[in-house]
CSV table of N, CA and C in Angstrom, one decimal:
chain,number,residue,atom,x,y,z
A,468,MET,N,73.8,-32.5,-34.1
A,468,MET,CA,72.7,-33.3,-33.7
A,468,MET,C,73.1,-33.9,-32.3
A,469,PRO,N,72.1,-33.8,-31.4
A,469,PRO,CA,72.4,-34.4,-30.1
A,469,PRO,C,72.4,-35.9,-30.1
A,470,PRO,N,73.2,-36.5,-29.2
A,470,PRO,CA,73.3,-38.0,-29.1
A,470,PRO,C,71.9,-38.6,-28.8
A,471,ILE,N,71.7,-39.8,-29.2
A,471,ILE,CA,70.5,-40.5,-28.8
A,471,ILE,C,70.6,-41.1,-27.4
A,472,ASP,N,69.5,-40.9,-26.6
A,472,ASP,CA,69.5,-41.4,-25.3
A,472,ASP,C,68.9,-42.8,-25.4
A,473,ALA,N,69.7,-43.8,-25.2
A,473,ALA,CA,69.2,-45.2,-25.3
A,473,ALA,C,68.1,-45.5,-24.3
A,474,ALA,N,68.0,-44.8,-23.2
A,474,ALA,CA,67.0,-45.1,-22.2
A,474,ALA,C,65.6,-44.7,-22.6
A,475,THR,N,65.6,-43.6,-23.5
A,475,THR,CA,64.3,-43.1,-23.9
A,475,THR,C,64.0,-43.3,-25.4
A,476,ALA,N,65.0,-43.8,-26.1
A,476,ALA,CA,64.8,-44.1,-27.6
A,476,ALA,C,63.7,-45.1,-27.8
A,477,ARG,N,62.9,-44.8,-28.8
A,477,ARG,CA,61.8,-45.7,-29.2
A,477,ARG,C,62.1,-46.2,-30.6
A,478,PRO,N,62.2,-47.5,-30.8
A,478,PRO,CA,62.4,-48.0,-32.2
A,478,PRO,C,61.2,-47.7,-33.1
A,479,VAL,N,61.5,-47.6,-34.4
A,479,VAL,CA,60.5,-47.4,-35.4
A,479,VAL,C,59.7,-48.7,-35.4
A,480,GLY,N,58.3,-48.6,-35.4
A,480,GLY,CA,57.5,-49.7,-35.6
A,480,GLY,C,57.4,-50.1,-37.0
A,481,LEU,N,58.0,-51.3,-37.3
A,481,LEU,CA,58.1,-51.8,-38.7
A,481,LEU,C,57.3,-53.1,-38.8
A,482,ARG,N,56.4,-53.2,-39.8
A,482,ARG,CA,55.6,-54.4,-40.1
A,482,ARG,C,55.9,-54.9,-41.5
A,483,VAL,N,56.3,-56.2,-41.6
A,483,VAL,CA,56.5,-56.8,-42.9
A,483,VAL,C,55.7,-58.1,-42.9
A,484,SER,N,54.9,-58.2,-44.0
A,484,SER,CA,54.1,-59.4,-44.1
A,484,SER,C,54.2,-60.0,-45.5
A,485,VAL,N,54.3,-61.3,-45.6
A,485,VAL,CA,54.4,-61.9,-46.9
A,485,VAL,C,53.2,-62.9,-47.0
A,486,GLY,N,52.2,-62.6,-46.3
A,486,GLY,CA,51.0,-63.5,-46.3
A,486,GLY,C,50.7,-64.0,-44.9
A,487,GLU,N,49.9,-65.0,-44.8
A,487,GLU,CA,49.6,-65.6,-43.5
A,487,GLU,C,50.8,-66.1,-42.7
A,488,PRO,N,50.8,-66.0,-41.4
A,488,PRO,CA,51.9,-66.6,-40.6
A,488,PRO,C,52.1,-68.1,-41.0
A,489,ASN,N,53.4,-68.5,-41.1
A,489,ASN,CA,53.7,-69.9,-41.4
A,489,ASN,C,53.2,-70.4,-42.7
A,490,ARG,N,52.9,-69.5,-43.6
A,490,ARG,CA,52.5,-69.9,-44.9
A,490,ARG,C,53.6,-70.5,-45.7
A,491,GLU,N,53.3,-71.6,-46.4
A,491,GLU,CA,54.3,-72.3,-47.2
A,491,GLU,C,54.0,-72.0,-48.7
A,492,PHE,N,55.0,-71.4,-49.4
A,492,PHE,CA,54.8,-71.1,-50.8
A,492,PHE,C,55.1,-72.3,-51.6
A,493,ALA,N,54.5,-72.4,-52.8
A,493,ALA,CA,54.8,-73.5,-53.8
A,493,ALA,C,55.8,-72.9,-54.8
A,494,VAL,N,56.6,-73.9,-55.3
A,494,VAL,CA,57.5,-73.5,-56.4
A,494,VAL,C,56.7,-72.9,-57.5
A,495,GLY,N,57.2,-71.8,-58.1
A,495,GLY,CA,56.4,-71.2,-59.2
A,495,GLY,C,55.6,-70.0,-58.7
A,496,GLU,N,55.3,-69.9,-57.4
A,496,GLU,CA,54.6,-68.7,-56.9
A,496,GLU,C,55.6,-67.5,-56.9
A,497,SER,N,55.0,-66.3,-56.8
A,497,SER,CA,55.8,-65.1,-56.6
A,497,SER,C,55.5,-64.5,-55.2
A,498,LEU,N,56.5,-64.0,-54.6
A,498,LEU,CA,56.5,-63.4,-53.3
A,498,LEU,C,56.3,-61.9,-53.4
A,499,VAL,N,55.3,-61.4,-52.6
A,499,VAL,CA,55.1,-59.9,-52.5
A,499,VAL,C,55.1,-59.6,-51.0
A,500,ALA,N,55.9,-58.7,-50.6
A,500,ALA,CA,56.0,-58.2,-49.2
A,500,ALA,C,55.2,-56.9,-49.0
A,501,THR,N,54.4,-56.8,-48.0
A,501,THR,CA,53.7,-55.6,-47.6
A,501,THR,C,54.4,-55.0,-46.4
A,502,ILE,N,54.8,-53.8,-46.5
A,502,ILE,CA,55.7,-53.1,-45.5
A,502,ILE,C,55.1,-51.8,-45.1
A,503,SER,N,55.1,-51.6,-43.8
A,503,SER,CA,54.7,-50.3,-43.3
A,503,SER,C,55.5,-49.9,-42.0
A,504,VAL,N,55.5,-48.6,-41.7
A,504,VAL,CA,56.2,-48.1,-40.5
A,504,VAL,C,55.2,-47.2,-39.8
A,505,ASP,N,55.4,-47.1,-38.5
A,505,ASP,CA,54.5,-46.2,-37.7
A,505,ASP,C,54.9,-44.8,-37.8
A,506,ARG,N,56.1,-44.5,-38.2
A,506,ARG,CA,56.5,-43.1,-38.4
A,506,ARG,C,57.6,-43.1,-39.5
A,507,GLN,N,57.9,-41.9,-40.0
A,507,GLN,CA,58.8,-41.8,-41.1
A,507,GLN,C,60.1,-42.5,-40.8
A,508,ALA,N,60.6,-43.3,-41.8
A,508,ALA,CA,61.8,-44.1,-41.6
A,508,ALA,C,62.4,-44.4,-43.0
A,509,TYR,N,63.7,-44.7,-43.0
A,509,TYR,CA,64.4,-45.1,-44.1
A,509,TYR,C,64.4,-46.6,-44.2
A,510,VAL,N,63.5,-47.2,-45.0
A,510,VAL,CA,63.3,-48.6,-45.0
A,510,VAL,C,64.2,-49.3,-46.1
A,511,TYR,N,64.9,-50.3,-45.6
A,511,TYR,CA,65.8,-51.1,-46.5
A,511,TYR,C,65.4,-52.6,-46.4
A,512,CYS,N,65.0,-53.2,-47.5
A,512,CYS,CA,64.6,-54.6,-47.4
A,512,CYS,C,65.5,-55.5,-48.3
A,513,TYR,N,65.7,-56.7,-47.8
A,513,TYR,CA,66.6,-57.6,-48.5
A,513,TYR,C,65.9,-59.0,-48.6
A,514,TYR,N,66.2,-59.7,-49.7
A,514,TYR,CA,65.6,-61.0,-50.0
A,514,TYR,C,66.8,-62.0,-50.0
A,515,ARG,N,66.7,-63.1,-49.3
A,515,ARG,CA,67.7,-64.2,-49.3
A,515,ARG,C,67.0,-65.4,-50.0
A,516,ASP,N,67.6,-65.7,-51.2
A,516,ASP,CA,67.0,-66.9,-51.9
A,516,ASP,C,67.4,-68.2,-51.4
A,517,VAL,N,67.0,-69.3,-52.0
A,517,VAL,CA,67.3,-70.6,-51.5
A,517,VAL,C,68.8,-70.9,-51.6
A,518,ARG,N,69.4,-70.2,-52.5
A,518,ARG,CA,70.9,-70.4,-52.7
A,518,ARG,C,71.7,-69.5,-51.8
A,519,LYS,N,71.0,-68.8,-50.9
A,519,LYS,CA,71.7,-67.9,-49.9
A,519,LYS,C,72.2,-66.7,-50.5
A,520,ARG,N,71.7,-66.3,-51.7
A,520,ARG,CA,72.1,-65.0,-52.3
A,520,ARG,C,71.2,-63.9,-51.8
A,521,ILE,N,71.8,-62.8,-51.4
A,521,ILE,CA,71.0,-61.7,-50.8
A,521,ILE,C,70.9,-60.6,-51.9
A,522,THR,N,69.7,-60.1,-52.0
A,522,THR,CA,69.5,-59.0,-53.0
A,522,THR,C,68.6,-57.9,-52.3
A,523,GLN,N,69.0,-56.6,-52.5
A,523,GLN,CA,68.2,-55.5,-51.9
A,523,GLN,C,67.0,-55.4,-52.8
A,524,ILE,N,65.8,-55.5,-52.2
A,524,ILE,CA,64.6,-55.4,-52.9
A,524,ILE,C,63.8,-54.1,-52.7
A,525,PHE,N,64.2,-53.3,-51.7
A,525,PHE,CA,63.7,-52.0,-51.4
A,525,PHE,C,64.7,-51.1,-50.7
A,526,PRO,N,64.9,-49.9,-51.1
A,526,PRO,CA,64.4,-49.3,-52.3
A,526,PRO,C,64.9,-50.0,-53.6
A,527,ASN,N,64.3,-49.9,-54.7
A,527,ASN,CA,64.7,-50.4,-56.0
A,527,ASN,C,64.4,-49.4,-57.1
A,528,PRO,N,64.8,-49.7,-58.3
A,528,PRO,CA,64.7,-48.6,-59.3
A,528,PRO,C,63.2,-48.2,-59.6
A,529,ALA,N,62.3,-49.1,-59.4
A,529,ALA,CA,60.9,-48.7,-59.5
A,529,ALA,C,60.2,-48.1,-58.3
A,530,GLN,N,60.9,-48.3,-57.1
A,530,GLN,CA,60.3,-47.8,-55.9
A,530,GLN,C,61.5,-47.3,-55.1
A,531,ASN,N,61.8,-46.0,-55.3
A,531,ASN,CA,62.9,-45.4,-54.6
A,531,ASN,C,62.6,-44.3,-53.7
A,532,ARG,N,61.4,-44.2,-53.2
A,532,ARG,CA,61.0,-43.1,-52.3
A,532,ARG,C,61.5,-43.4,-50.9
A,533,LEU,N,62.4,-42.5,-50.5
A,533,LEU,CA,62.9,-42.6,-49.1
A,533,LEU,C,62.9,-41.2,-48.6
A,534,PRO,N,62.6,-40.9,-47.4
A,534,PRO,CA,62.1,-41.9,-46.4
A,534,PRO,C,60.7,-42.3,-46.7
A,535,LEU,N,60.3,-43.5,-46.1
A,535,LEU,CA,58.9,-44.0,-46.3
A,535,LEU,C,58.1,-43.3,-45.2
A,536,PRO,N,57.0,-42.6,-45.6
A,536,PRO,CA,56.1,-41.9,-44.6
A,536,PRO,C,55.5,-42.9,-43.6
A,537,GLY,N,55.2,-42.5,-42.4
A,537,GLY,CA,54.6,-43.3,-41.4
A,537,GLY,C,53.1,-43.6,-41.8
A,538,GLY,N,52.6,-44.7,-41.5
A,538,GLY,CA,51.2,-45.1,-41.8
A,538,GLY,C,50.9,-45.5,-43.2
A,539,ARG,N,51.9,-45.5,-44.1
A,539,ARG,CA,51.7,-45.8,-45.5
A,539,ARG,C,52.2,-47.2,-45.7
A,540,PHE,N,51.4,-48.0,-46.5
A,540,PHE,CA,51.8,-49.4,-46.8
A,540,PHE,C,52.4,-49.4,-48.2
A,541,VAL,N,53.4,-50.1,-48.4
A,541,VAL,CA,54.0,-50.3,-49.7
A,541,VAL,C,54.2,-51.8,-50.0
A,542,GLN,N,53.9,-52.2,-51.2
A,542,GLN,CA,54.1,-53.6,-51.6
A,542,GLN,C,55.4,-53.7,-52.4
A,543,VAL,N,56.2,-54.7,-52.1
A,543,VAL,CA,57.5,-54.9,-52.8
A,543,VAL,C,57.5,-56.3,-53.3
A,544,PRO,N,57.7,-56.5,-54.6
A,544,PRO,CA,57.7,-55.5,-55.6
A,544,PRO,C,56.3,-54.9,-55.8
A,545,ASP,N,56.3,-53.7,-56.5
A,545,ASP,CA,55.1,-53.1,-56.8
A,545,ASP,C,54.4,-53.8,-57.9
A,546,THR,N,53.3,-54.5,-57.6
A,546,THR,CA,52.6,-55.3,-58.6
A,546,THR,C,51.9,-54.5,-59.7
A,547,THR,N,51.7,-53.2,-59.4
A,547,THR,CA,51.0,-52.3,-60.4
A,547,THR,C,52.0,-51.6,-61.3
A,548,ALA,N,53.3,-51.7,-61.1
A,548,ALA,CA,54.3,-51.0,-61.9
A,548,ALA,C,54.7,-51.9,-63.1
A,549,ALA,N,54.6,-51.3,-64.3
A,549,ALA,CA,54.9,-52.1,-65.5
A,549,ALA,C,56.4,-52.4,-65.5
A,550,SER,N,57.2,-51.5,-65.0
A,550,SER,CA,58.7,-51.7,-65.0
A,550,SER,C,59.2,-52.4,-63.7
A,551,GLY,N,58.2,-53.0,-63.0
A,551,GLY,CA,58.6,-53.7,-61.7
A,551,GLY,C,59.3,-55.0,-62.0
A,552,PHE,N,59.6,-55.7,-61.0
A,552,PHE,CA,60.2,-57.0,-61.0
A,552,PHE,C,59.4,-58.0,-60.2
A,553,ALA,N,59.8,-59.3,-60.3
A,553,ALA,CA,59.1,-60.3,-59.5
A,553,ALA,C,60.1,-61.1,-58.7
A,554,ILE,N,59.6,-61.5,-57.6
A,554,ILE,CA,60.4,-62.4,-56.8
A,554,ILE,C,59.8,-63.8,-57.0
A,555,ALA,N,60.3,-64.5,-58.0
A,555,ALA,CA,59.8,-65.8,-58.3
A,555,ALA,C,60.5,-66.9,-57.5
A,556,LEU,N,59.7,-67.7,-56.9
A,556,LEU,CA,60.2,-68.8,-56.1
A,556,LEU,C,60.4,-70.0,-57.0
A,557,GLU,N,61.7,-70.2,-57.4
A,557,GLU,CA,62.0,-71.2,-58.4
A,557,GLU,C,62.4,-72.6,-57.9
A,558,ARG,N,62.8,-72.6,-56.6
A,558,ARG,CA,63.2,-73.9,-56.0
A,558,ARG,C,62.6,-74.0,-54.7
A,559,ALA,N,62.5,-75.3,-54.2
A,559,ALA,CA,62.0,-75.5,-52.9
A,559,ALA,C,63.2,-75.2,-51.9
A,560,GLY,N,62.8,-74.7,-50.7
A,560,GLY,CA,63.8,-74.4,-49.7
A,560,GLY,C,63.5,-73.2,-48.9
A,561,ASP,N,64.4,-72.8,-48.0
A,561,ASP,CA,64.2,-71.7,-47.1
A,561,ASP,C,64.6,-70.4,-47.8
A,562,GLU,N,63.7,-69.4,-47.8
A,562,GLU,CA,64.0,-68.1,-48.3
A,562,GLU,C,63.5,-67.1,-47.3
A,563,ALA,N,64.0,-65.9,-47.3
A,563,ALA,CA,63.6,-64.9,-46.3
A,563,ALA,C,63.6,-63.5,-46.8
A,564,VAL,N,62.8,-62.6,-46.2
A,564,VAL,CA,62.8,-61.2,-46.4
A,564,VAL,C,63.1,-60.5,-45.1
A,565,THR,N,64.1,-59.7,-45.1
A,565,THR,CA,64.4,-58.9,-43.9
A,565,THR,C,64.4,-57.4,-44.2
A,566,CYS,N,63.8,-56.6,-43.3
A,566,CYS,CA,63.8,-55.2,-43.5
A,566,CYS,C,64.4,-54.5,-42.2
A,567,LEU,N,65.0,-53.4,-42.5
A,567,LEU,CA,65.5,-52.5,-41.4
A,567,LEU,C,64.8,-51.1,-41.6
A,568,ALA,N,64.6,-50.4,-40.5
A,568,ALA,CA,63.9,-49.1,-40.6
A,568,ALA,C,64.5,-48.1,-39.7
A,569,PRO,N,65.7,-47.6,-40.0
A,569,PRO,CA,66.3,-46.6,-39.1
A,569,PRO,C,65.6,-45.2,-39.4
A,570,GLU,N,65.7,-44.3,-38.4
A,570,GLU,CA,65.1,-43.0,-38.6
A,570,GLU,C,65.9,-42.1,-39.5
A,571,LYS,N,67.2,-42.4,-39.6
A,571,LYS,CA,68.2,-41.6,-40.4
A,571,LYS,C,68.7,-42.4,-41.5
A,572,ASP,N,69.1,-41.8,-42.6
A,572,ASP,CA,69.7,-42.5,-43.7
A,572,ASP,C,71.1,-43.0,-43.4
A,573,VAL,N,71.1,-44.2,-42.9
A,573,VAL,CA,72.4,-44.7,-42.5
A,573,VAL,C,73.3,-45.1,-43.7
A,574,LEU,N,72.7,-45.4,-44.8
A,574,LEU,CA,73.5,-45.8,-46.0
A,574,LEU,C,74.3,-44.6,-46.5
A,575,ALA,N,73.8,-43.4,-46.3
A,575,ALA,CA,74.5,-42.3,-46.8
A,575,ALA,C,75.8,-42.0,-46.0
A,576,LYS,N,76.0,-42.7,-44.8
A,576,LYS,CA,77.2,-42.5,-44.0
A,576,LYS,C,78.2,-43.6,-44.3
A,577,LEU,N,77.9,-44.6,-45.1
A,577,LEU,CA,78.8,-45.6,-45.4
A,577,LEU,C,79.8,-45.2,-46.4
A,578,PRO,N,81.0,-45.7,-46.4
A,578,PRO,CA,82.0,-45.3,-47.4
A,578,PRO,C,81.7,-45.8,-48.7
């Protein structure tokens, strides 16, 4: 595989939405992220709860399709799946969802 030319490389266009910008969630609500990429990518998403614990939320056992095709939207967790999970906001405080979208499966290269 040829090396990547940093001068001409174009990052994958990744969009992650959890609702309206600056939306404040109430304790007891559930969080659902909508994720899309502009071209095929290996998307990995992580949730940091109010206690600073980090959990990988995508891919997950109910949603393990990788790579994610370009132009397709996916909701995490999948609210239509009976075997899905919920991201319940149980305490007040700062929480976050972060996603990465490399073109290659970088996790397969980790020891």
